[in-house]
Amino acid sequence: MSVLAIAEHRRGELRPVSLEQLAAGRDLADQLGGELHTAVIGGDVEAFGADLNREGVDAVHTVDIGEEFNHDVYTQVVTQLATELDPTVLLMPNSVNGLDYAPAVANRLDRPLVTDVVDIDAEDGLTATRELYGSKAETTIDVHAEQAAVTIRPAEWPTIETDGDAAIEAFDATLDESAVRSTVKGFEEVGGGDIDITDADVLVSVGRGIEEEENLDIIHDLAEALDATVSGSRPLIDNGWLEKDRQVGQSGKVVTPDVYIAIGISGAVQHVAGMKGSDTIVAINTDPNAPIFDIADYGIQDDLFEVVPALTEQFQ
Amino acid sequence: MKILVTVKEVAAVDDEFEIDGLEIDDRYVTADLNEWDEYAVEEAVQIKEDHDDVEVVTVTVGPSETDETIRQALAKGADRAIRVWDDALDDAGLLDPETKAQVLAAVAAEEEPDLVLTGVQSADDGFGATGVTLADKLDMEWGAVVNDLDFDPEAGVASVHRELEGGVEELTDIETPAVLTIQTGINDPRYASLRGIRQAQSKELTEYALADIGLDASGIESPLEQTSLYEPETEGEATVFEGSAEETATELAELLAEKGVTS
């Protein structure tokens, strides 16, 4: 009755979700009355292993294969780790890379997979909480199986900061090279314009609510009046209405301006992940139930096409 | 060459809605082609336009009510469609990625595609796992969250960009046949032309029951059971400005001035 959490790292650094999983995993292990194991694959496993040795962790398994993430390698190694350690719950990050190997591992282990979990409980069988319809509704799911694989949403659990006294053990995995059919060639930073939105003190950020590209004029007018920088949520960037490097969110930039004005942005979790650290958050949106109002400090629940020009006028 | 594209009809929920048991009340729900799948269809059609002899086939796990949505994909350039449904799937409750992948894999085994494209996730349940599960069941290679694709059929390699978090892309070469899960923004999905919509009506839409693709209804049992559905509690403590647009804008302007924002 144990829990195994697979860490994630990129370009020499553990990603925060690796430590958040330890908090989620410790809770689950306590409910199951078992141990919490964690594992790290590739890169500087010695340093990563030491860093993962946090309070509540019983064992850290290091697998010294490769430098960066490769899903063929991870799939094989995590399958072997889980077969050897036989955890009741196998935790993996619901990150882009997590979603690139977790489904294959679950399939090979013949375990049900519940992804993007925001809460999880093992008191009376495994029950996971997930969001549906772009965070508009929440659902609980009972897992009818003795063992399961779960991916947890980043930033939903705290990180454990205190050092632990876990056993750190090297795990010998056997790699079938012929089954490695993908090659990671490198990385590329997303570019586009010449503005660094992470430097801005004031961001005027725009989302799907703007409806048409022509309507962006009122956003640029406001930004000019406020001497602010324009940023946006994913749909605007997908449509090519703003350059890629103006995207705020999980797959874009993480920004922490003094003032963040979210206009016509509903506040999907992927967007919120990129801007919740802003000092003051102002939301302008017609939908009073939009999740953006959950994290906003100030809000106007009205038509942006009336409010934004009126606001611009105040500064002219 | 054949490209198989998984296509799903999803439920879009109004801003205001009511919950009826384990579902959103029908009155607040609109059916739509899953946004991510729309990009996957477009990507397949573009490959078809760039190469000779490419057939684009869509596959859907869903009831006959989804035919209209499937025709949208046909109108945008897919050549034919397959839809799988029967009572066993209807009774299975929550169709988890494994169950769906099992059905899609049976279709893919018959079609033998050179490339399978799926959306990264669906807009309603958002599991984001069907594509990779499908790849593993087919013993195909895969790539998740692809936002740029350069496919070389002769070399059997798909050079992709995978969109990681924080404005970083991973550049990876993937041996084909492969399953790629397609991220929004990879292309600019076309609107269906009137001609396309007319043509879609006469394109082939094959309906299969599980037995038709060699599956046993008893194997279709999801280990996941949805036990509740509710609106999340709002933790919001926002100060909401009330009044006309002019009044709220004035209040906000005063606040911004207090925070040191000036022109």
Coordinates of C-alpha atoms in Angstrom, one line a residue:
Chain A
M1 CA 0.0 0.0 0.0
S2 CA 2.5 2.6 -1.1
V3 CA 2.6 5.6 -3.4
L4 CA 5.2 6.3 -6.1
A5 CA 5.6 9.8 -7.4
I6 CA 7.6 10.4 -10.6
A7 CA 9.6 13.7 -10.6
E8 CA 10.0 16.0 -13.6
H9 CA 12.9 18.2 -14.6
R10 CA 13.9 20.3 -17.5
R11 CA 17.2 21.8 -18.5
G12 CA 18.9 21.0 -15.2
E13 CA 16.1 22.0 -12.8
L14 CA 13.5 20.1 -11.0
R15 CA 10.0 21.4 -11.9
P16 CA 7.9 22.5 -8.9
V17 CA 5.3 19.9 -9.5
S18 CA 7.9 17.3 -8.5
L19 CA 7.7 18.6 -4.9
E20 CA 4.0 19.2 -5.0
Q21 CA 3.5 15.5 -5.8
L22 CA 5.3 14.8 -2.5
A23 CA 2.6 16.6 -0.6
A24 CA -0.2 14.9 -2.5
G25 CA 1.6 11.6 -2.2
R26 CA 2.3 11.9 1.6
D27 CA -1.4 12.5 2.2
L28 CA -2.3 9.5 0.2
A29 CA 0.3 7.3 1.8
D30 CA -1.0 8.3 5.2
Q31 CA -4.5 7.4 4.2
L32 CA -3.3 4.1 2.9
G33 CA -1.0 3.5 5.8
G34 CA 2.0 3.0 3.6
E35 CA 5.2 4.5 2.3
L36 CA 5.9 7.4 -0.1
H37 CA 8.5 6.7 -2.8
T38 CA 9.7 9.1 -5.4
A39 CA 11.8 8.6 -8.5
V40 CA 13.8 10.8 -10.8
I41 CA 15.0 9.7 -14.3
G42 CA 17.9 11.3 -16.2
G43 CA 19.9 14.5 -15.8
D44 CA 22.0 15.1 -12.7
V45 CA 20.2 12.4 -10.7
E46 CA 22.5 12.8 -7.7
A47 CA 21.6 16.4 -7.2
F48 CA 17.9 15.8 -8.1
G49 CA 17.8 12.9 -5.7
A50 CA 19.2 15.0 -2.8
D51 CA 16.7 17.7 -3.5
L52 CA 13.8 15.3 -3.5
N53 CA 14.8 14.0 -0.1
R54 CA 12.1 16.0 1.7
E55 CA 10.2 15.4 4.9
G56 CA 7.7 12.4 4.6
V57 CA 9.5 10.7 1.8
D58 CA 10.6 7.2 2.6
A59 CA 12.7 6.4 -0.4
V60 CA 14.1 8.3 -3.5
H61 CA 15.0 6.2 -6.5
T62 CA 17.4 7.6 -9.0
V63 CA 17.7 6.3 -12.6
D64 CA 20.8 7.5 -14.3
I65 CA 19.7 7.3 -18.0
G66 CA 19.8 10.2 -20.4
E67 CA 19.9 13.9 -19.8
E68 CA 16.5 15.3 -20.8
F69 CA 13.0 13.9 -21.0
N70 CA 12.4 11.3 -23.7
H71 CA 9.0 9.6 -23.5
D72 CA 10.2 6.3 -24.8
V73 CA 12.8 6.1 -22.1
Y74 CA 10.4 7.4 -19.4
T75 CA 7.7 4.9 -20.5
Q76 CA 10.0 2.0 -20.1
V77 CA 11.6 3.1 -16.9
V78 CA 8.4 4.1 -15.1
T79 CA 6.8 0.8 -16.1
Q80 CA 9.8 -1.1 -14.6
L81 CA 9.8 1.1 -11.4
A82 CA 6.1 0.5 -10.9
T83 CA 6.3 -3.2 -11.6
E84 CA 9.2 -3.5 -9.1
L85 CA 7.7 -1.2 -6.3
D86 CA 4.1 -2.1 -7.0
P87 CA 2.6 1.1 -5.6
T88 CA -1.1 1.4 -4.9
V89 CA -1.1 4.8 -6.5
L90 CA 1.4 5.9 -9.2
L91 CA 1.5 9.7 -9.3
M92 CA 2.8 11.6 -12.3
P93 CA 2.6 15.3 -13.2
N94 CA -0.2 16.5 -15.5
S95 CA 2.3 18.5 -17.4
V96 CA 3.0 18.4 -21.2
N97 CA 5.6 15.8 -20.6
G98 CA 3.5 13.9 -18.0
L99 CA 0.8 13.6 -20.7
D100 CA 3.4 12.3 -23.1
Y101 CA 4.2 9.1 -21.1
A102 CA 1.6 8.6 -18.3
P103 CA -1.1 7.2 -20.7
A104 CA 1.4 4.7 -22.2
V105 CA 2.6 3.6 -18.7
A106 CA -1.0 3.1 -17.5
N107 CA -1.8 1.1 -20.6
R108 CA 1.3 -1.2 -20.1
L109 CA 0.5 -1.7 -16.4
D110 CA -3.2 -2.2 -17.1
R111 CA -4.1 0.4 -14.5
P112 CA -6.9 2.9 -14.9
L113 CA -5.6 6.4 -15.4
V114 CA -7.2 9.5 -14.0
T115 CA -5.7 12.7 -15.3
D116 CA -5.6 16.4 -14.3
V117 CA -6.7 15.6 -10.7
V118 CA -7.2 18.6 -8.4
D119 CA -7.9 16.6 -5.3
I120 CA -7.6 13.0 -4.3
D121 CA -8.7 10.8 -1.5
A122 CA -7.9 7.2 -0.6
E123 CA -9.9 6.7 2.6
D124 CA -12.6 4.5 1.1
G125 CA -11.2 3.4 -2.2
L126 CA -9.7 6.0 -4.5
T127 CA -11.8 9.0 -5.3
A128 CA -10.4 11.8 -7.5
T129 CA -11.8 15.3 -8.1
R130 CA -11.6 16.7 -11.6
E131 CA -12.9 19.8 -13.4
L132 CA -15.1 19.7 -16.5
Y133 CA -16.2 22.1 -19.2
G134 CA -13.2 24.4 -18.8
S135 CA -13.5 24.6 -14.9
K136 CA -17.2 25.5 -15.0
A137 CA -18.1 22.2 -13.2
E138 CA -16.4 19.8 -10.9
T139 CA -16.9 16.1 -10.6
T140 CA -15.8 13.3 -8.3
I141 CA -14.7 10.0 -9.8
D142 CA -14.6 6.6 -8.0
V143 CA -11.8 4.4 -9.3
H144 CA -12.9 0.7 -9.2
A145 CA -9.5 -0.9 -9.2
E146 CA -7.0 -2.0 -6.6
Q147 CA -4.2 0.1 -8.2
A148 CA -4.3 3.2 -10.3
A149 CA -2.3 5.8 -12.2
V150 CA -3.0 9.5 -11.5
T151 CA -1.7 12.7 -13.0
I152 CA -2.0 15.7 -10.7
R153 CA -2.5 19.3 -11.8
P154 CA 0.5 21.5 -11.1
A155 CA 0.1 24.2 -8.5
E156 CA -2.8 22.6 -6.6
W157 CA -0.7 21.2 -3.8
P158 CA 1.9 22.9 -1.6
T159 CA 5.6 22.0 -2.0
I160 CA 7.3 20.3 1.0
E161 CA 10.3 22.5 2.0
T162 CA 11.7 20.6 5.0
D163 CA 14.6 18.2 4.4
G164 CA 13.9 14.5 5.0
D165 CA 15.9 11.4 5.8
A166 CA 14.9 9.1 2.9
A167 CA 16.9 6.3 1.6
I168 CA 18.4 7.3 -1.7
E169 CA 18.8 4.3 -4.0
A170 CA 20.0 3.9 -7.6
F171 CA 17.6 1.9 -9.7
D172 CA 18.9 -0.2 -12.5
A173 CA 16.6 0.0 -15.4
T174 CA 17.0 -2.1 -18.6
L175 CA 16.4 0.0 -21.7
D176 CA 15.3 -1.6 -25.0
E177 CA 17.0 0.8 -27.4
S178 CA 15.0 -0.5 -30.3
A179 CA 11.8 0.7 -28.7
V180 CA 13.2 4.3 -28.5
R181 CA 11.7 5.6 -31.7
S182 CA 11.8 9.3 -31.0
T183 CA 14.8 11.7 -30.8
V184 CA 14.8 15.0 -28.9
K185 CA 16.8 17.4 -31.0
G186 CA 16.7 20.4 -28.8
F187 CA 14.7 23.3 -27.4
E188 CA 13.5 26.6 -28.8
E189 CA 12.3 29.7 -27.0
V190 CA 9.1 31.1 -28.3
G191 CA 9.8 34.5 -29.9
G192 CA 7.9 36.9 -32.1
G193 CA 8.0 40.5 -31.0
D194 CA 10.5 42.6 -29.2
I195 CA 8.6 43.2 -26.0
D196 CA 9.2 41.3 -22.8
I197 CA 5.9 41.2 -21.0
T198 CA 7.5 39.8 -17.9
D199 CA 9.1 43.2 -17.4
A200 CA 5.9 45.3 -17.6
D201 CA 4.6 47.0 -14.5
V202 CA 1.1 47.2 -15.9
L203 CA -0.4 44.7 -18.3
V204 CA -3.6 45.1 -20.3
S205 CA -4.4 41.5 -21.1
V206 CA -7.1 40.5 -23.5
G207 CA -9.0 37.2 -24.2
R208 CA -11.6 35.6 -26.3
G209 CA -14.2 38.1 -25.2
I210 CA -12.8 40.7 -27.7
E211 CA -14.5 38.6 -30.5
E212 CA -12.9 40.2 -33.6
E213 CA -9.3 41.3 -34.4
E214 CA -10.5 44.8 -35.3
N215 CA -11.8 45.2 -31.8
L216 CA -8.3 45.0 -30.5
D217 CA -8.0 48.7 -31.3
I218 CA -9.8 49.6 -28.1
I219 CA -7.3 47.5 -26.1
H220 CA -4.3 49.1 -27.7
D221 CA -5.9 52.5 -27.1
L222 CA -6.4 51.7 -23.4
A223 CA -2.8 50.4 -23.1
E224 CA -1.5 53.6 -24.7
A225 CA -3.5 55.7 -22.3
L226 CA -2.2 53.8 -19.3
D227 CA 1.3 53.5 -20.6
A228 CA 0.9 49.8 -20.3
T229 CA 1.9 46.7 -22.2
V230 CA -0.6 44.5 -24.1
S231 CA -0.7 40.7 -23.5
G232 CA -3.2 38.1 -24.1
S233 CA -4.6 34.6 -23.5
R234 CA -4.1 31.6 -25.7
P235 CA -7.0 32.1 -28.2
L236 CA -5.7 35.5 -29.3
I237 CA -2.2 34.0 -29.9
D238 CA -3.7 31.0 -31.7
N239 CA -5.6 33.3 -34.0
G240 CA -2.5 35.2 -34.7
W241 CA -3.9 38.5 -33.4
L242 CA -1.0 38.9 -30.9
E243 CA 2.6 37.7 -31.2
K244 CA 3.4 34.4 -29.4
D245 CA 5.7 36.0 -26.8
R246 CA 2.7 38.1 -25.6
Q247 CA 0.9 35.0 -24.3
V248 CA 0.3 34.8 -20.6
G249 CA -0.3 31.3 -19.2
Q250 CA 1.0 27.9 -18.6
S251 CA 2.3 27.5 -22.1
G252 CA 3.2 31.2 -22.4
K253 CA 4.9 33.5 -19.9
V254 CA 4.5 33.8 -16.2
V255 CA 4.0 37.4 -15.3
T256 CA 3.9 39.3 -12.0
P257 CA 3.1 43.0 -12.8
D258 CA 1.9 45.5 -10.3
V259 CA -1.4 45.7 -12.1
Y260 CA -2.9 43.1 -14.4
I261 CA -6.1 44.1 -16.2
A262 CA -7.8 41.0 -17.6
I263 CA -10.3 42.0 -20.3
G264 CA -12.7 39.4 -21.7
I265 CA -10.7 36.6 -20.2
S266 CA -12.7 33.9 -18.5
G267 CA -9.8 32.7 -16.4
A268 CA -9.1 29.1 -17.5
V269 CA -6.7 27.4 -15.2
Q270 CA -3.9 27.4 -17.8
H271 CA -4.2 31.2 -18.0
V272 CA -4.4 31.7 -14.3
A273 CA -1.2 29.7 -13.8
G274 CA 0.6 32.5 -15.7
M275 CA -0.8 35.6 -13.9
K276 CA -2.0 34.8 -10.4
G277 CA 1.2 36.3 -8.9
S278 CA 0.3 39.8 -10.1
D279 CA 0.0 42.3 -7.2
T280 CA -3.4 43.7 -8.2
I281 CA -5.7 41.8 -10.6
V282 CA -8.6 43.6 -12.2
A283 CA -11.2 41.7 -14.3
I284 CA -13.6 43.0 -16.8
N285 CA -16.0 40.4 -18.0
T286 CA -19.8 40.1 -18.7
D287 CA -20.1 36.6 -17.1
P288 CA -20.3 37.0 -13.3
N289 CA -19.5 33.3 -12.9
A290 CA -16.2 33.5 -14.9
P291 CA -13.4 31.9 -12.9
I292 CA -11.3 35.0 -13.3
F293 CA -13.4 36.7 -10.6
D294 CA -12.3 34.1 -8.2
I295 CA -8.8 35.4 -8.2
A296 CA -9.4 39.0 -9.1
D297 CA -9.1 41.8 -6.5
Y298 CA -11.4 44.1 -8.3
G299 CA -14.0 43.4 -10.9
I300 CA -16.5 44.9 -13.4
Q301 CA -19.2 42.6 -14.5
D302 CA -20.2 44.4 -17.6
D303 CA -19.7 44.6 -21.4
L304 CA -16.1 45.3 -22.2
F305 CA -17.0 47.2 -25.3
E306 CA -18.7 49.8 -23.1
V307 CA -16.3 49.8 -20.1
V308 CA -12.9 49.8 -21.9
P309 CA -13.6 53.0 -24.0
A310 CA -15.0 54.7 -20.9
L311 CA -11.9 53.7 -18.9
T312 CA -9.6 55.0 -21.7
E313 CA -11.4 58.3 -21.7
Q314 CA -10.7 58.7 -18.0
F315 CA -7.0 58.8 -18.8
Q316 CA -7.0 61.0 -21.8
Chain B
M1 CA -1.1 7.3 -47.7
K2 CA -3.8 7.4 -45.1
I3 CA -4.3 9.7 -42.2
L4 CA -6.8 8.9 -39.5
V5 CA -8.2 11.8 -37.5
T6 CA -10.1 11.2 -34.3
V7 CA -13.1 13.6 -34.1
K8 CA -15.3 14.1 -31.1
E9 CA -18.4 16.1 -30.5
V10 CA -18.2 18.0 -27.2
A11 CA -20.7 19.9 -25.1
A12 CA -20.3 23.6 -24.7
V13 CA -21.9 24.9 -21.6
D14 CA -23.6 28.3 -21.2
D15 CA -22.3 30.8 -18.7
E16 CA -25.3 30.2 -16.5
F17 CA -26.5 26.6 -16.2
E18 CA -28.3 24.1 -14.0
I19 CA -27.1 20.6 -13.1
D20 CA -29.5 17.7 -13.4
G21 CA -28.1 14.7 -11.6
L22 CA -24.7 13.8 -13.1
E23 CA -25.2 16.0 -16.2
I24 CA -25.7 19.6 -17.1
D25 CA -29.3 20.2 -18.0
D26 CA -29.7 20.0 -21.8
R27 CA -31.1 23.4 -22.1
Y28 CA -27.7 24.9 -21.3
V29 CA -25.6 22.8 -23.6
T30 CA -24.7 23.2 -27.2
A31 CA -23.0 20.5 -29.3
D32 CA -19.8 21.4 -31.1
L33 CA -16.8 19.9 -32.9
N34 CA -14.0 19.7 -30.3
E35 CA -11.7 22.7 -30.9
W36 CA -8.5 20.6 -30.7
D37 CA -9.9 18.1 -33.3
E38 CA -10.7 21.0 -35.6
Y39 CA -6.9 21.8 -35.8
A40 CA -6.1 18.0 -36.2
V41 CA -8.5 17.8 -39.2
E42 CA -7.0 21.0 -40.7
E43 CA -3.5 19.6 -40.3
A44 CA -4.5 16.3 -42.1
V45 CA -6.2 18.2 -44.9
Q46 CA -3.1 20.4 -45.4
I47 CA -0.9 17.3 -45.6
K48 CA -3.4 15.9 -48.2
E49 CA -3.1 19.1 -50.2
D50 CA 0.7 19.0 -50.1
H51 CA 1.1 15.3 -51.2
D52 CA -0.4 13.0 -53.8
D53 CA -2.7 10.2 -52.9
V54 CA -3.5 11.0 -49.4
E55 CA -6.8 9.9 -47.9
V56 CA -8.1 11.5 -44.7
V57 CA -10.5 9.4 -42.7
T58 CA -12.2 10.6 -39.5
V59 CA -13.2 8.3 -36.7
T60 CA -15.7 9.0 -33.9
V61 CA -16.9 7.1 -30.8
G62 CA -20.4 8.5 -30.4
P63 CA -24.1 8.1 -31.0
S64 CA -25.9 9.0 -34.2
E65 CA -26.7 12.5 -32.9
T66 CA -23.0 13.3 -33.5
D67 CA -23.4 12.8 -37.3
E68 CA -23.9 16.5 -37.9
T69 CA -20.6 17.3 -36.2
I70 CA -18.9 14.6 -38.1
R71 CA -20.2 16.2 -41.4
Q72 CA -18.4 19.4 -40.3
A73 CA -15.1 17.6 -40.6
L74 CA -16.1 16.1 -43.9
A75 CA -17.1 19.6 -45.1
K76 CA -13.6 20.8 -44.3
G77 CA -12.0 18.3 -46.5
A78 CA -11.9 14.8 -44.8
D79 CA -12.7 12.1 -47.4
R80 CA -14.9 9.8 -45.4
A81 CA -15.9 9.1 -41.8
I82 CA -16.4 6.2 -39.4
R83 CA -18.5 6.2 -36.3
V84 CA -18.6 3.5 -33.7
W85 CA -21.5 3.2 -31.2
D86 CA -23.8 0.6 -29.7
D87 CA -25.7 -0.2 -26.5
A88 CA -22.7 -1.4 -24.7
L89 CA -20.9 1.9 -25.1
D90 CA -24.1 3.7 -24.2
D91 CA -24.3 1.7 -21.0
A92 CA -20.6 2.0 -20.2
G93 CA -21.1 5.3 -18.3
L94 CA -17.9 7.4 -18.2
L95 CA -15.9 6.6 -21.3
D96 CA -12.4 6.9 -20.0
P97 CA -9.4 7.3 -22.3
E98 CA -8.6 3.5 -22.1
T99 CA -12.1 2.5 -23.2
K100 CA -12.1 5.0 -26.1
A101 CA -8.6 4.0 -27.2
Q102 CA -9.7 0.4 -27.2
V103 CA -12.4 1.2 -29.7
L104 CA -10.3 3.6 -31.8
A105 CA -7.4 1.0 -31.9
A106 CA -9.8 -1.6 -33.3
V107 CA -10.7 0.8 -36.1
A108 CA -7.1 1.8 -36.7
A109 CA -6.1 -1.9 -37.0
E110 CA -8.6 -2.2 -39.9
E111 CA -7.7 1.1 -41.6
E112 CA -3.9 0.8 -41.2
P113 CA -3.2 4.5 -41.3
D114 CA 0.3 6.0 -41.8
L115 CA -0.4 8.8 -39.4
V116 CA -3.1 9.3 -36.7
L117 CA -3.9 12.8 -35.6
T118 CA -6.0 13.5 -32.5
G119 CA -6.7 16.7 -30.5
V120 CA -4.6 17.2 -27.4
Q121 CA -7.7 17.0 -25.3
S122 CA -11.4 17.4 -25.5
A123 CA -13.1 20.6 -24.3
D124 CA -15.6 18.8 -22.0
D125 CA -13.9 16.2 -19.9
G126 CA -10.3 17.2 -20.8
F127 CA -8.5 13.9 -20.0
G128 CA -5.8 14.6 -22.6
A129 CA -4.8 10.9 -22.6
T130 CA -6.7 9.1 -25.4
G131 CA -4.1 9.8 -28.2
V132 CA -1.1 8.4 -26.3
T133 CA -3.1 5.5 -25.0
L134 CA -4.2 4.7 -28.5
A135 CA -0.6 4.9 -29.8
D136 CA 0.6 2.4 -27.2
K137 CA -2.3 0.0 -27.9
L138 CA -1.3 0.1 -31.6
D139 CA 2.4 -0.2 -30.8
M140 CA 2.9 3.0 -32.7
E141 CA 5.2 5.8 -31.8
W142 CA 3.6 9.1 -30.7
G143 CA 4.1 12.7 -29.8
A144 CA 1.9 14.7 -27.4
V145 CA 1.0 18.4 -27.6
V146 CA 2.4 19.1 -31.1
N147 CA 2.2 22.6 -32.3
D148 CA 4.3 22.3 -35.4
L149 CA 4.6 19.4 -37.8
D150 CA 6.8 18.7 -40.7
F151 CA 6.0 15.2 -42.1
D152 CA 8.3 13.4 -44.5
P153 CA 6.4 10.3 -45.6
E154 CA 9.3 9.0 -47.7
A155 CA 11.7 9.0 -44.7
G156 CA 9.0 8.0 -42.3
V157 CA 9.7 10.8 -39.9
A158 CA 7.6 13.4 -38.4
S159 CA 9.6 16.4 -37.2
V160 CA 7.5 18.1 -34.5
H161 CA 7.6 20.9 -32.0
R162 CA 6.0 20.0 -28.7
E163 CA 4.7 22.9 -26.8
L164 CA 6.1 22.7 -23.3
E165 CA 5.2 25.1 -20.4
G166 CA 6.7 28.5 -20.1
G167 CA 7.2 29.5 -23.7
V168 CA 9.6 26.6 -24.6
E169 CA 9.2 24.2 -27.4
E170 CA 10.9 20.8 -27.7
L171 CA 12.0 19.8 -31.2
T172 CA 11.7 16.0 -31.7
D173 CA 11.9 13.6 -34.6
I174 CA 9.3 10.8 -34.4
E175 CA 9.3 7.6 -36.5
T176 CA 6.0 7.0 -38.3
P177 CA 3.5 5.5 -38.3
A178 CA 2.7 7.5 -35.3
V179 CA -0.1 9.1 -33.3
L180 CA 0.3 12.9 -32.8
T181 CA -1.9 14.9 -30.5
I182 CA -2.4 18.3 -32.0
Q183 CA -2.4 21.6 -30.1
T184 CA -4.5 24.6 -31.0
G185 CA -2.6 27.2 -33.0
I186 CA -0.7 24.7 -35.1
N187 CA -2.6 26.1 -38.2
D188 CA -5.5 28.3 -39.1
P189 CA -8.5 26.0 -39.5
R190 CA -10.6 26.8 -42.5
Y191 CA -14.3 27.5 -42.6
A192 CA -16.3 25.0 -44.5
S193 CA -17.2 26.3 -47.9
L194 CA -20.8 26.0 -49.2
R195 CA -19.5 23.6 -51.8
G196 CA -17.7 21.6 -49.0
I197 CA -20.9 21.5 -46.9
R198 CA -22.9 20.2 -50.0
Q199 CA -20.2 17.6 -50.8
A200 CA -20.1 16.4 -47.2
Q201 CA -23.7 15.2 -47.4
S202 CA -22.7 12.6 -50.0
K203 CA -19.5 11.5 -48.4
E204 CA -19.4 8.0 -46.9
L205 CA -20.1 7.8 -43.2
T206 CA -19.7 4.2 -42.0
E207 CA -21.4 3.1 -38.8
Y208 CA -20.0 0.2 -36.8
A209 CA -21.2 -1.6 -33.7
L210 CA -18.5 -3.1 -31.5
A211 CA -18.9 -6.6 -33.0
D212 CA -18.2 -5.2 -36.5
I213 CA -14.7 -4.2 -35.4
G214 CA -14.0 -7.4 -33.5
L215 CA -14.7 -6.1 -30.0
D216 CA -16.7 -7.9 -27.4
A217 CA -19.2 -5.8 -25.5
S218 CA -18.3 -7.4 -22.3
G219 CA -14.8 -5.9 -22.5
I220 CA -16.2 -2.4 -22.5
E221 CA -16.4 -1.7 -18.9
S222 CA -14.9 1.6 -17.6
P223 CA -13.2 1.3 -14.2
L224 CA -14.1 4.9 -13.6
E225 CA -17.4 6.0 -12.2
Q226 CA -18.6 9.6 -12.0
T227 CA -20.2 10.0 -8.6
S228 CA -21.1 13.7 -8.5
L229 CA -21.3 16.9 -10.5
Y230 CA -21.4 20.3 -8.9
E231 CA -20.4 23.9 -9.4
P232 CA -17.1 24.6 -7.7
E233 CA -17.3 26.9 -4.8
T234 CA -16.0 30.3 -5.6
E235 CA -13.3 31.6 -3.4
G236 CA -13.6 35.0 -4.9
E237 CA -13.3 38.1 -2.7
A238 CA -13.2 40.6 -5.5
T239 CA -14.5 44.1 -4.9
V240 CA -17.0 44.4 -7.7
F241 CA -17.8 47.9 -8.9
E242 CA -21.5 48.5 -9.6
G243 CA -23.3 50.9 -11.8
S244 CA -23.2 52.0 -15.4
A245 CA -20.2 51.5 -17.6
E246 CA -19.2 55.2 -17.0
E247 CA -19.6 54.8 -13.3
T248 CA -17.6 51.6 -13.0
A249 CA -14.9 52.9 -15.3
T250 CA -14.6 56.0 -13.2
E251 CA -14.2 54.0 -10.0
L252 CA -11.6 51.7 -11.7
A253 CA -9.7 54.8 -13.0
E254 CA -9.5 56.2 -9.5
L255 CA -8.3 52.8 -8.2
L256 CA -5.7 52.6 -10.9
A257 CA -4.5 56.1 -10.1
E258 CA -4.1 55.1 -6.5
K259 CA -2.0 52.2 -7.6
G260 CA 0.2 54.6 -9.4
V261 CA -1.0 54.0 -12.9
T262 CA -1.1 57.2 -14.9
S263 CA -0.9 58.0 -18.5

